[in-house]
Each structure stands twice: as structure tokens, then as C-alpha cells.
Amino acid sequence: MAISLSSVGIPLQSSKDAIIHVLSEQWPLTAKQLFSVLKRSYGFTVTYQALHKTLSQLVKQGVLQKIGSLYKLDKEWVARIKSFGEKVAHEYSKTSFKDFSEDIITLSVDNFLSAVKFIINEFYTTFPNPGKKSALCLWEHTCCWVGFGEEEYTNLKKMFASCTHCALCKNKTVLDQYFSDFLEKQGKHCFCGVDYNATGDIFVQGDFVAQVYYPASFRKELYRVFQKTKKVEEFDPDAFFRIISKSNKISIVITKNPSFAEHLRQNLFLLKKGN
């Protein structure tokens, strides 16, 4: 399906808007072809010379790319617009989690990194914990800092200062210990090599429990990195980032269940004590 400016309710108020709109639906086009479409479909009365001037400006601004006599939208400009739109959507989406009356919240995110950021920036930061009960993480492998930005680092500090944060990790690979050491320096208590009877990752904040489910193919690819890395020096953050940021539909189910949350807390301390 073609998505254009007019299809999302943005009026075409200038020749620049119209050019971008046309090239979002059909590309590449020559100046002559663009001139014809603008006159025929949008009633624009710009001269051919004025169109050439506008096209040159858009090329200089990095909005359009010119190859020979053909014009099309610049891919990098499109990517920047997409990124901006995602940031705006993210900021607006925060308000949807202010009503915590629902007993079950289900959502899907595009990749592992988005899931991690949601847990940090939304679940632990905005879900209530008025009694300052211990917050928990049950991981198959320790959460990694790769892909974190200023928002994540800021919220980590807020999280760990707000209440006690503890984590159990099933595995105890070199990377599990390496990532745990980083989190402990930030204020989290981590225990590696402690088995628990569950699949996927589990997080507890106040009376809320978040369970994150990963596609089997993604889990296999991600966990292979932990298993094959025998020295910290062998870890490749760029390769790891490509894995955690590529498209994989990941499901997150959040339940408001005080008794289950407390049960997990008690079990965590029993498992930790028996380790």
C-alpha cells in the first residue's frame, strides 16, 4: 500500500510538499514528468524554471537524489523522517501506560532492543511500586548494555535508586558475568548460574509481572553469542547490535497480580540462598 503525505492528512501547501508527495508514490521521475503530474493532478501553476530551481534546492538539502536526469527521494532523508516519527510515537505512547487498572496488558515490539528499552523506560520507570518492594529480573542470559542511549542510562540510575533491584541469570558464561558486573556497578544485585523453572525472561515491579517471549530462531541466534564467546575480548558489540536490532516480533505480557509478584520475590531469595 502506498503511504503518502495526503493519505495521512498532511496538506500539500507548497511545490516542495507536492514534489515529495509525488515521489513517495512513483519514482524515479524526470523534471518533465514531475511538471506534468503536478499540473495535471494537483493544479500547480509553477513554471518549468521554478520547478527546476525547487528540485535543485531539494537535492542540496539532501531530500532528493538526482541520478542523471531522474529524481527520487533520498533514502537517508527517508530514514531520518522515519526515525523522527518513531521518536514522536514513542513519546506519545508513554501516556498509554498511565492507567494501570487493567489486569493484563499485552503488546508486541519489533526487536529485542525495543523490548529491553520498554522494560527499562516504561515498565520499571512508570509502573507503580509505592511500597518500594524489591524489583526482580529472571534472565536466561544477562541483559546487555549494547544499544543503550542517554535515556536508558538515566533511567537505570533512577530504577536502582528507587528500590532494591535483584536479578537471577540461569547461565554463567563469560558474557553473563561481564554484563552483570556492569549492572552491579550501576547498583543492581546480580547472581549468575541460578536455575529457575521458566522459559523466557520475567520482570517484577510492584504488583506487576512482565513476561517476555522470544521467537525460537532469535533465541538460538542470541544465545549462540553467549555460548561461543570464551573471552570478553572476543565480544563484538557491532555484531551483537545487528542481532538485537533486526526485526523479530517479540511478545510482552504484563499482569497485575500481587500474589504472583510476591511469590516470585520469595522464590528468588530462596534460589539465591541455595546457590
mmCIF file of C-alpha atoms in Angstrom:
data_model
loop_
_atom_site.group_PDB
_atom_site.id
_atom_site.type_symbol
_atom_site.label_atom_id
_atom_site.label_comp_id
_atom_site.label_asym_id
_atom_site.label_seq_id
_atom_site.Cartn_x
_atom_site.Cartn_y
_atom_site.Cartn_z
ATOM 1 C CA MET A 1 0.000 0.000 0.000
ATOM 2 C CA ALA A 2 1.353 3.433 -0.908
ATOM 3 C CA ILE A 3 1.577 5.843 2.040
ATOM 4 C CA SER A 4 1.834 9.491 1.083
ATOM 5 C CA LEU A 5 1.521 12.890 2.717
ATOM 6 C CA SER A 6 -2.050 13.397 1.632
ATOM 7 C CA SER A 7 -3.090 9.919 2.757
ATOM 8 C CA VAL A 8 -2.193 10.802 6.357
ATOM 9 C CA GLY A 9 -3.902 14.172 6.238
ATOM 10 C CA ILE A 10 -0.964 16.480 5.539
ATOM 11 C CA PRO A 11 -1.993 19.210 3.079
ATOM 12 C CA LEU A 12 0.199 19.916 0.081
ATOM 13 C CA GLN A 13 0.776 23.599 0.721
ATOM 14 C CA SER A 14 3.846 24.134 -1.467
ATOM 15 C CA SER A 15 5.537 22.800 -4.566
ATOM 16 C CA LYS A 16 8.116 21.130 -2.293
ATOM 17 C CA ASP A 17 5.352 19.255 -0.453
ATOM 18 C CA ALA A 18 3.836 18.201 -3.760
ATOM 19 C CA ILE A 19 7.167 17.013 -5.211
ATOM 20 C CA ILE A 20 7.857 14.899 -2.116
ATOM 21 C CA HIS A 21 4.313 13.542 -2.240
ATOM 22 C CA VAL A 22 4.566 12.562 -5.917
ATOM 23 C CA LEU A 23 7.972 10.899 -5.463
ATOM 24 C CA SER A 24 6.689 8.957 -2.458
ATOM 25 C CA GLU A 25 4.221 7.230 -4.777
ATOM 26 C CA GLN A 26 6.194 6.869 -8.028
ATOM 27 C CA TRP A 27 9.911 7.087 -8.728
ATOM 28 C CA PRO A 28 12.266 7.866 -10.317
ATOM 29 C CA LEU A 29 10.861 10.688 -12.469
ATOM 30 C CA THR A 30 12.377 13.320 -14.732
ATOM 31 C CA ALA A 31 11.695 17.017 -14.165
ATOM 32 C CA LYS A 32 9.427 16.948 -17.211
ATOM 33 C CA GLN A 33 7.402 14.044 -15.800
ATOM 34 C CA LEU A 34 7.111 15.759 -12.411
ATOM 35 C CA PHE A 35 5.988 19.002 -14.072
ATOM 36 C CA SER A 36 3.265 17.120 -15.932
ATOM 37 C CA VAL A 37 1.981 15.310 -12.810
ATOM 38 C CA LEU A 38 1.964 18.498 -10.718
ATOM 39 C CA LYS A 39 -0.091 20.396 -13.292
ATOM 40 C CA ARG A 40 -2.443 17.546 -14.145
ATOM 41 C CA SER A 41 -3.117 16.082 -10.687
ATOM 42 C CA TYR A 42 -2.570 18.983 -8.286
ATOM 43 C CA GLY A 43 -3.281 22.078 -10.344
ATOM 44 C CA PHE A 44 0.076 23.666 -9.558
ATOM 45 C CA THR A 45 0.881 26.656 -11.765
ATOM 46 C CA VAL A 46 4.647 26.805 -11.176
ATOM 47 C CA THR A 47 6.788 27.424 -14.241
ATOM 48 C CA TYR A 48 9.175 24.789 -15.505
ATOM 49 C CA GLN A 49 12.098 27.044 -14.491
ATOM 50 C CA ALA A 50 10.701 27.429 -10.953
ATOM 51 C CA LEU A 51 10.331 23.652 -10.699
ATOM 52 C CA HIS A 52 13.988 23.171 -11.683
ATOM 53 C CA LYS A 53 15.024 25.667 -9.000
ATOM 54 C CA THR A 54 12.973 23.848 -6.353
ATOM 55 C CA LEU A 55 14.379 20.467 -7.399
ATOM 56 C CA SER A 56 17.932 21.818 -7.109
ATOM 57 C CA GLN A 57 17.172 23.118 -3.611
ATOM 58 C CA LEU A 58 15.765 19.769 -2.514
ATOM 59 C CA VAL A 59 18.842 17.964 -3.856
ATOM 60 C CA LYS A 60 21.154 20.356 -1.957
ATOM 61 C CA GLN A 61 19.109 19.856 1.207
ATOM 62 C CA GLY A 62 19.519 16.087 0.917
ATOM 63 C CA VAL A 63 15.800 15.477 0.451
ATOM 64 C CA LEU A 64 16.112 14.276 -3.151
ATOM 65 C CA GLN A 65 18.716 12.306 -5.016
ATOM 66 C CA LYS A 66 19.422 13.024 -8.680
ATOM 67 C CA ILE A 67 20.795 10.284 -10.909
ATOM 68 C CA GLY A 68 21.271 11.539 -14.449
ATOM 69 C CA SER A 69 18.020 13.278 -15.290
ATOM 70 C CA LEU A 70 15.975 11.250 -12.792
ATOM 71 C CA TYR A 71 14.858 12.305 -9.311
ATOM 72 C CA LYS A 72 13.844 10.214 -6.298
ATOM 73 C CA LEU A 73 13.655 10.633 -2.524
ATOM 74 C CA ASP A 74 16.996 10.270 -0.759
ATOM 75 C CA LYS A 75 16.997 7.062 1.326
ATOM 76 C CA GLU A 76 18.900 8.662 4.203
ATOM 77 C CA TRP A 77 16.373 11.503 4.388
ATOM 78 C CA VAL A 78 13.524 8.968 4.431
ATOM 79 C CA ALA A 79 15.296 7.087 7.247
ATOM 80 C CA ARG A 80 15.654 10.292 9.274
ATOM 81 C CA ILE A 81 11.962 11.079 8.822
ATOM 82 C CA LYS A 82 11.111 7.515 9.891
ATOM 83 C CA SER A 83 13.341 7.809 12.974
ATOM 84 C CA PHE A 84 11.756 11.140 13.912
ATOM 85 C CA GLY A 85 8.283 9.664 13.540
ATOM 86 C CA GLU A 86 9.202 6.703 15.738
ATOM 87 C CA LYS A 87 10.568 9.017 18.439
ATOM 88 C CA VAL A 88 7.373 11.073 18.393
ATOM 89 C CA ALA A 89 5.263 7.903 18.527
ATOM 90 C CA HIS A 90 7.365 6.642 21.438
ATOM 91 C CA GLU A 91 6.873 9.843 23.423
ATOM 92 C CA TYR A 92 3.125 9.842 22.797
ATOM 93 C CA SER A 93 2.846 6.139 23.639
ATOM 94 C CA LYS A 94 4.144 6.769 27.161
ATOM 95 C CA THR A 95 0.808 8.245 28.198
ATOM 96 C CA SER A 96 -0.993 4.994 27.329
ATOM 97 C CA PHE A 97 0.614 3.281 30.311
ATOM 98 C CA LYS A 98 -0.548 5.786 32.928
ATOM 99 C CA ASP A 99 -3.802 3.905 33.553
ATOM 100 C CA PHE A 100 -2.822 0.763 35.451
ATOM 101 C CA SER A 101 -6.333 -0.515 36.166
ATOM 102 C CA GLU A 102 -6.069 -3.260 33.524
ATOM 103 C CA ASP A 103 -5.143 -6.678 34.951
ATOM 104 C CA ILE A 104 -3.493 -7.794 31.709
ATOM 105 C CA ILE A 105 -1.609 -5.722 29.148
ATOM 106 C CA THR A 106 -0.264 -7.379 26.002
ATOM 107 C CA LEU A 107 1.940 -5.777 23.397
ATOM 108 C CA SER A 108 4.349 -6.660 20.628
ATOM 109 C CA VAL A 109 7.639 -4.948 19.801
ATOM 110 C CA ASP A 110 9.784 -5.168 16.679
ATOM 111 C CA ASN A 111 13.037 -6.466 18.146
ATOM 112 C CA PHE A 112 14.963 -7.455 21.254
ATOM 113 C CA LEU A 113 16.458 -3.995 21.772
ATOM 114 C CA SER A 114 12.977 -2.432 21.741
ATOM 115 C CA ALA A 115 11.874 -4.961 24.365
ATOM 116 C CA VAL A 116 14.839 -4.102 26.603
ATOM 117 C CA LYS A 117 14.185 -0.373 26.233
ATOM 118 C CA PHE A 118 10.500 -0.872 27.036
ATOM 119 C CA ILE A 119 11.333 -2.739 30.230
ATOM 120 C CA ILE A 120 13.768 -0.007 31.324
ATOM 121 C CA ASN A 121 11.995 3.137 30.118
ATOM 122 C CA GLU A 122 8.384 2.077 30.680
ATOM 123 C CA PHE A 123 7.948 -0.935 32.948
ATOM 124 C CA TYR A 124 10.469 -0.127 35.670
ATOM 125 C CA THR A 125 10.197 3.644 35.274
ATOM 126 C CA THR A 126 6.442 4.281 35.022
ATOM 127 C CA PHE A 127 4.662 1.247 36.538
ATOM 128 C CA PRO A 128 3.871 1.981 40.208
ATOM 129 C CA ASN A 129 5.716 0.483 43.161
ATOM 130 C CA PRO A 130 4.505 2.655 46.074
ATOM 131 C CA GLY A 131 5.731 0.205 48.722
ATOM 132 C CA LYS A 132 9.230 0.209 47.212
ATOM 133 C CA LYS A 133 9.192 -3.594 47.057
ATOM 134 C CA SER A 134 12.220 -5.307 45.540
ATOM 135 C CA ALA A 135 12.231 -5.285 41.740
ATOM 136 C CA LEU A 136 13.249 -8.549 40.086
ATOM 137 C CA CYS A 137 14.696 -9.855 36.837
ATOM 138 C CA LEU A 138 14.818 -13.530 35.895
ATOM 139 C CA TRP A 139 17.023 -13.914 32.820
ATOM 140 C CA GLU A 140 18.194 -16.805 30.712
ATOM 141 C CA HIS A 141 21.135 -14.556 29.817
ATOM 142 C CA THR A 142 22.097 -11.229 31.385
ATOM 143 C CA CYS A 143 20.822 -8.043 29.767
ATOM 144 C CA CYS A 144 23.500 -6.257 27.735
ATOM 145 C CA TRP A 145 24.189 -2.510 27.564
ATOM 146 C CA VAL A 146 24.684 -2.540 23.765
ATOM 147 C CA GLY A 147 22.261 -0.098 22.105
ATOM 148 C CA PHE A 148 21.618 1.930 25.259
ATOM 149 C CA GLY A 149 21.311 5.703 24.943
ATOM 150 C CA GLU A 150 21.175 8.553 27.426
ATOM 151 C CA GLU A 151 17.553 7.779 28.320
ATOM 152 C CA GLU A 152 18.370 4.191 29.280
ATOM 153 C CA TYR A 153 21.396 5.124 31.409
ATOM 154 C CA THR A 154 19.410 7.855 33.176
ATOM 155 C CA ASN A 155 16.522 5.514 33.922
ATOM 156 C CA LEU A 156 18.834 2.737 35.126
ATOM 157 C CA LYS A 157 20.161 5.084 37.798
ATOM 158 C CA LYS A 158 16.620 6.126 38.769
ATOM 159 C CA MET A 159 15.463 2.493 38.920
ATOM 160 C CA PHE A 160 18.299 1.270 41.093
ATOM 161 C CA ALA A 161 17.955 4.262 43.427
ATOM 162 C CA SER A 162 14.186 3.838 43.842
ATOM 163 C CA CYS A 163 14.265 0.331 45.373
ATOM 164 C CA THR A 164 16.383 -2.823 45.621
ATOM 165 C CA HIS A 165 16.921 -4.429 42.206
ATOM 166 C CA CYS A 166 17.909 -8.101 42.033
ATOM 167 C CA ALA A 167 18.493 -10.425 39.082
ATOM 168 C CA LEU A 168 18.952 -14.153 38.665
ATOM 169 C CA CYS A 169 20.553 -15.436 35.473
ATOM 170 C CA LYS A 170 20.228 -19.115 34.508
ATOM 171 C CA ASN A 171 23.591 -19.170 32.796
ATOM 172 C CA LYS A 172 27.064 -18.179 33.886
ATOM 173 C CA THR A 173 29.011 -17.595 30.697
ATOM 174 C CA VAL A 174 31.839 -15.091 30.347
ATOM 175 C CA LEU A 175 29.411 -12.541 28.878
ATOM 176 C CA ASP A 176 26.758 -13.141 31.536
ATOM 177 C CA GLN A 177 29.313 -12.317 34.203
ATOM 178 C CA TYR A 178 30.717 -9.379 32.210
ATOM 179 C CA PHE A 179 27.293 -7.751 31.720
ATOM 180 C CA SER A 180 26.345 -8.484 35.345
ATOM 181 C CA ASP A 181 29.492 -6.736 36.574
ATOM 182 C CA PHE A 182 28.472 -3.641 34.606
ATOM 183 C CA LEU A 183 24.957 -3.635 36.099
ATOM 184 C CA GLU A 184 26.284 -4.173 39.617
ATOM 185 C CA LYS A 185 28.425 -1.067 39.244
ATOM 186 C CA GLN A 186 25.200 0.810 38.460
ATOM 187 C CA GLY A 187 23.533 -0.547 41.621
ATOM 188 C CA LYS A 188 21.842 -3.840 40.670
ATOM 189 C CA HIS A 189 22.439 -7.128 42.542
ATOM 190 C CA CYS A 190 23.108 -9.936 40.041
ATOM 191 C CA PHE A 191 23.514 -13.687 40.600
ATOM 192 C CA CYS A 192 24.602 -15.845 37.664
ATOM 193 C CA GLY A 193 24.253 -19.620 37.274
ATOM 194 C CA VAL A 194 20.986 -19.886 39.231
ATOM 195 C CA ASP A 195 18.383 -22.078 37.519
ATOM 196 C CA TYR A 196 14.672 -21.310 37.646
ATOM 197 C CA ASN A 197 11.734 -23.168 36.179
ATOM 198 C CA ALA A 198 10.580 -20.850 33.393
ATOM 199 C CA THR A 199 11.275 -20.035 29.758
ATOM 200 C CA GLY A 200 11.948 -16.524 28.568
ATOM 201 C CA ASP A 201 12.618 -13.511 30.759
ATOM 202 C CA ILE A 202 10.490 -12.367 33.703
ATOM 203 C CA PHE A 203 10.433 -8.946 35.383
ATOM 204 C CA VAL A 204 8.664 -7.801 38.555
ATOM 205 C CA GLN A 205 7.819 -4.202 39.502
ATOM 206 C CA GLY A 206 5.493 -3.615 42.447
ATOM 207 C CA ASP A 207 2.414 -5.794 41.873
ATOM 208 C CA PHE A 208 3.135 -6.190 38.143
ATOM 209 C CA VAL A 209 4.821 -9.102 36.372
ATOM 210 C CA ALA A 210 6.123 -8.768 32.805
ATOM 211 C CA GLN A 211 6.914 -11.900 30.812
ATOM 212 C CA VAL A 212 8.847 -11.557 27.562
ATOM 213 C CA TYR A 213 8.654 -14.268 24.904
ATOM 214 C CA TYR A 214 11.191 -14.583 22.076
ATOM 215 C CA PRO A 215 10.929 -16.457 18.754
ATOM 216 C CA ALA A 216 12.885 -19.731 18.890
ATOM 217 C CA SER A 217 15.088 -18.766 15.935
ATOM 218 C CA PHE A 218 16.077 -15.494 17.606
ATOM 219 C CA ARG A 219 16.803 -17.154 20.951
ATOM 220 C CA LYS A 220 19.077 -19.634 19.212
ATOM 221 C CA GLU A 221 20.996 -16.871 17.417
ATOM 222 C CA LEU A 222 21.316 -14.692 20.509
ATOM 223 C CA TYR A 223 22.305 -17.474 22.878
ATOM 224 C CA ARG A 224 24.934 -18.748 20.437
ATOM 225 C CA VAL A 225 26.832 -15.492 21.005
ATOM 226 C CA PHE A 226 26.924 -16.103 24.764
ATOM 227 C CA GLN A 227 27.984 -19.722 24.396
ATOM 228 C CA LYS A 228 30.749 -19.238 21.821
ATOM 229 C CA THR A 229 32.376 -16.187 23.457
ATOM 230 C CA LYS A 230 35.115 -17.535 25.726
ATOM 231 C CA LYS A 231 36.876 -14.228 26.423
ATOM 232 C CA VAL A 232 35.487 -10.719 26.864
ATOM 233 C CA GLU A 233 37.950 -9.518 24.217
ATOM 234 C CA GLU A 234 36.168 -11.715 21.649
ATOM 235 C CA PHE A 235 32.859 -9.889 22.111
ATOM 236 C CA ASP A 236 31.848 -7.840 19.059
ATOM 237 C CA PRO A 237 29.332 -5.120 20.100
ATOM 238 C CA ASP A 238 28.580 -4.168 16.471
ATOM 239 C CA ALA A 239 27.671 -7.737 15.509
ATOM 240 C CA PHE A 240 25.621 -8.077 18.696
ATOM 241 C CA PHE A 241 23.763 -4.840 17.914
ATOM 242 C CA ARG A 242 22.818 -6.170 14.462
ATOM 243 C CA ILE A 243 21.297 -9.254 16.061
ATOM 244 C CA ILE A 244 19.282 -7.457 18.742
ATOM 245 C CA SER A 245 18.049 -4.658 16.460
ATOM 246 C CA LYS A 246 16.865 -6.722 13.492
ATOM 247 C CA SER A 247 13.182 -7.424 13.070
ATOM 248 C CA ASN A 248 11.831 -10.140 15.374
ATOM 249 C CA LYS A 249 8.307 -9.936 16.718
ATOM 250 C CA ILE A 250 8.628 -10.198 20.489
ATOM 251 C CA SER A 251 5.610 -10.506 22.779
ATOM 252 C CA ILE A 252 5.345 -8.895 26.202
ATOM 253 C CA VAL A 253 2.552 -9.857 28.603
ATOM 254 C CA ILE A 254 2.121 -7.759 31.754
ATOM 255 C CA THR A 255 -0.188 -8.955 34.527
ATOM 256 C CA LYS A 256 -1.263 -7.154 37.689
ATOM 257 C CA ASN A 257 -1.005 -9.983 40.178
ATOM 258 C CA PRO A 258 0.211 -9.081 43.699
ATOM 259 C CA SER A 259 0.326 -12.693 44.959
ATOM 260 C CA PHE A 260 2.298 -13.936 41.939
ATOM 261 C CA ALA A 261 4.707 -10.998 42.194
ATOM 262 C CA GLU A 262 5.298 -11.753 45.892
ATOM 263 C CA HIS A 263 5.664 -15.481 45.142
ATOM 264 C CA LEU A 264 8.426 -14.662 42.649
ATOM 265 C CA ARG A 265 10.153 -12.444 45.209
ATOM 266 C CA GLN A 266 10.133 -15.173 47.829
ATOM 267 C CA ASN A 267 11.346 -17.773 45.341
ATOM 268 C CA LEU A 268 14.142 -15.505 44.151
ATOM 269 C CA PHE A 269 15.529 -15.213 47.662
ATOM 270 C CA LEU A 270 15.228 -18.983 48.191
ATOM 271 C CA LEU A 271 17.021 -19.693 44.903
ATOM 272 C CA LYS A 272 19.679 -17.108 45.671
ATOM 273 C CA LYS A 273 20.193 -18.563 49.150
ATOM 274 C CA GLY A 274 20.526 -22.094 47.790
ATOM 275 C CA ASN A 275 23.044 -21.105 45.127
#
